[in-house]
PDB file of C-alpha atoms in Angstrom:
ATOM      1  CA  UNK K 232       6.618  15.104 -18.233  1.00 45.00           C
ATOM      2  CA  UNK K 233       2.934  14.241 -18.210  1.00 51.00           C
ATOM      3  CA  UNK K 234       3.458  10.969 -16.384  1.00 50.00           C
ATOM      4  CA  UNK K 235       5.066  12.735 -13.394  1.00 54.00           C
ATOM      5  CA  UNK K 236       1.892  14.732 -12.751  1.00 59.00           C
ATOM      6  CA  UNK K 237      -0.344  11.647 -12.987  1.00 66.00           C
ATOM      7  CA  UNK K 238       1.997   9.690 -10.756  1.00 66.00           C
ATOM      8  CA  UNK K 239       1.954  12.500  -8.253  1.00 71.00           C
ATOM      9  CA  UNK K 240      -1.806  12.372  -8.164  1.00 72.00           C
ATOM     10  CA  UNK K 241      -1.778   8.625  -7.763  1.00 70.00           C
ATOM     11  CA  UNK K 242       0.777   8.954  -4.934  1.00 71.00           C
ATOM     12  CA  UNK K 243      -1.439  11.464  -3.222  1.00 74.00           C
ATOM     13  CA  UNK K 244      -4.384   9.029  -3.462  1.00 71.00           C
ATOM     14  CA  UNK K 245      -2.219   6.221  -2.111  1.00 69.00           C
ATOM     15  CA  UNK K 246      -1.103   8.409   0.822  1.00 72.00           C
ATOM     16  CA  UNK K 247      -4.768   9.043   1.570  1.00 70.00           C
ATOM     17  CA  UNK K 248      -5.380   5.291   1.544  1.00 66.00           C
ATOM     18  CA  UNK K 249      -2.411   4.812   3.908  1.00 68.00           C
ATOM     19  CA  UNK K 250      -3.966   7.271   6.233  1.00 71.00           C
ATOM     20  CA  UNK K 251      -7.038   5.175   6.078  1.00 67.00           C
ATOM     21  CA  UNK K 252      -4.951   2.119   6.970  1.00 64.00           C
ATOM     22  CA  UNK K 253      -3.619   3.899  10.046  1.00 66.00           C
ATOM     23  CA  UNK K 254      -7.200   4.695  11.070  1.00 64.00           C
ATOM     24  CA  UNK K 255      -8.073   1.076  10.545  1.00 58.00           C
ATOM     25  CA  UNK K 256      -5.184   0.063  12.726  1.00 55.00           C
ATOM     26  CA  UNK K 257      -6.348   2.162  15.608  1.00 54.00           C
ATOM     27  CA  UNK K 258      -9.986   1.334  15.327  1.00 53.00           C
ATOM     28  CA  UNK K 259     -10.187  -2.292  14.331  1.00 52.00           C
ATOM     29  CA  UNK K 260      -6.981  -3.920  15.625  1.00 50.00           C
ATOM     30  CA  UNK K 261      -4.837  -1.920  17.945  1.00 52.00           C
ATOM     31  CA  UNK K 262      -2.411  -4.810  18.391  1.00 58.00           C
ATOM     32  CA  UNK K 263      -1.989  -7.228  15.460  1.00 64.00           C
ATOM     33  CA  UNK K 264      -2.785 -10.783  16.303  1.00 75.00           C
ATOM     34  CA  UNK K 265       0.790 -11.890  15.544  1.00 74.00           C
ATOM     35  CA  UNK K 266       2.018  -9.742  18.541  1.00 77.00           C
ATOM     36  CA  UNK K 267      -0.543 -11.430  20.794  1.00 78.00           C
ATOM     37  CA  UNK K 268       0.476 -14.878  19.536  1.00 84.00           C
ATOM     38  CA  UNK K 269       4.231 -14.520  19.577  1.00 83.00           C
ATOM     39  CA  UNK K 270       4.726 -11.793  22.154  1.00 83.00           C
ATOM     40  CA  UNK K 271       6.278  -8.416  21.533  1.00 79.00           C
ATOM     41  CA  UNK K 272       9.853  -9.591  22.113  1.00 85.00           C
ATOM     42  CA  UNK K 273       9.562 -12.402  19.463  1.00 86.00           C
ATOM     43  CA  UNK K 274       7.704 -10.714  16.607  1.00 82.00           C
ATOM     44  CA  UNK K 275       9.700  -9.691  13.564  1.00 83.00           C
ATOM     45  CA  UNK K 276       9.077  -7.039  10.933  1.00 81.00           C
ATOM     46  CA  UNK K 277       8.365  -9.775   8.436  1.00 84.00           C
ATOM     47  CA  UNK K 278       5.705 -11.092  10.758  1.00 83.00           C
ATOM     48  CA  UNK K 279       4.043  -7.703  10.967  1.00 80.00           C
ATOM     49  CA  UNK K 280       4.263  -7.145   7.208  1.00 80.00           C
ATOM     50  CA  UNK K 281       2.624 -10.554   6.651  1.00 82.00           C
ATOM     51  CA  UNK K 282      -0.162  -9.598   9.051  1.00 80.00           C
ATOM     52  CA  UNK K 283      -0.816  -6.054   7.822  1.00 79.00           C
ATOM     53  CA  UNK K 284      -0.240  -6.357   4.096  1.00 81.00           C
ATOM     54  CA  UNK K 285      -3.535  -8.182   3.213  1.00 84.00           C
ATOM     55  CA  UNK K 286      -5.516  -5.642   5.161  1.00 78.00           C
ATOM     56  CA  UNK K 287      -3.707  -2.712   3.463  1.00 78.00           C
ATOM     57  CA  UNK K 288      -4.180  -4.234  -0.022  1.00 83.00           C
ATOM     58  CA  UNK K 289      -7.839  -4.675   0.613  1.00 83.00           C
ATOM     59  CA  UNK K 290      -8.120  -0.863   1.226  1.00 78.00           C
ATOM     60  CA  UNK K 291      -6.784  -0.008  -2.221  1.00 84.00           C
ATOM     61  CA  UNK K 292      -9.630  -0.151  -4.761  1.00 87.00           C
ATOM     62  CA  UNK K 293      -9.063  -2.432  -7.753  1.00 91.00           C
ATOM     63  CA  UNK K 294      -9.600   0.506 -10.046  1.00 90.00           C
ATOM     64  CA  UNK K 295      -6.618   2.276  -8.498  1.00 87.00           C
ATOM     65  CA  UNK K 296      -4.476  -0.837  -8.805  1.00 89.00           C
ATOM     66  CA  UNK K 297      -5.386  -1.360 -12.532  1.00 91.00           C
ATOM     67  CA  UNK K 298      -4.884   2.322 -13.325  1.00 89.00           C
ATOM     68  CA  UNK K 299      -1.420   2.385 -11.671  1.00 88.00           C
ATOM     69  CA  UNK K 300      -0.397  -0.809 -13.372  1.00 92.00           C
ATOM     70  CA  UNK K 301      -1.530   0.525 -16.771  1.00 92.00           C
ATOM     71  CA  UNK K 302       0.391   3.783 -16.280  1.00 90.00           C
ATOM     72  CA  UNK K 303       3.506   1.885 -15.345  1.00 90.00           C
ATOM     73  CA  UNK K 304       3.235  -0.333 -18.357  1.00 93.00           C
ATOM     74  CA  UNK K 305       2.741   2.633 -20.660  1.00 91.00           C
ATOM     75  CA  UNK K 306       5.629   4.502 -19.126  1.00 89.00           C
ATOM     76  CA  UNK K 307       7.925   1.480 -19.506  1.00 91.00           C
ATOM     77  CA  UNK K 308       6.857   0.888 -23.079  1.00 90.00           C
ATOM     78  CA  UNK K 309       7.613   4.486 -23.969  1.00 88.00           C
ATOM     79  CA  UNK K 310      11.049   4.407 -22.279  1.00 86.00           C
ATOM     80  CA  UNK K 311      12.150   0.878 -23.008  1.00 83.00           C
ATOM     81  CA  UNK K 312      15.065   2.003 -25.151  1.00 74.00           C
ATOM     82  CA  UNK K 313      16.675   3.994 -22.262  1.00 63.00           C
TER      83      UNK K 313
END
């Protein structure tokens, strides 16, 4: 299916961006502020997700977000009867 190939390419780009997020983590903020504020023993996964998500989203270009959303909509429209 044609979509599978394009999704694979998009996933590869997203993996590249995730690697960039890892680099950002080690360069810009080795310990998220929430850990410093609450302490390692009191921080939750939800706290970390809330702290990291905006930074990660900012790394994904709007063009990639729009393209992926359009491809998902097209795919769903073509397979709505399934």
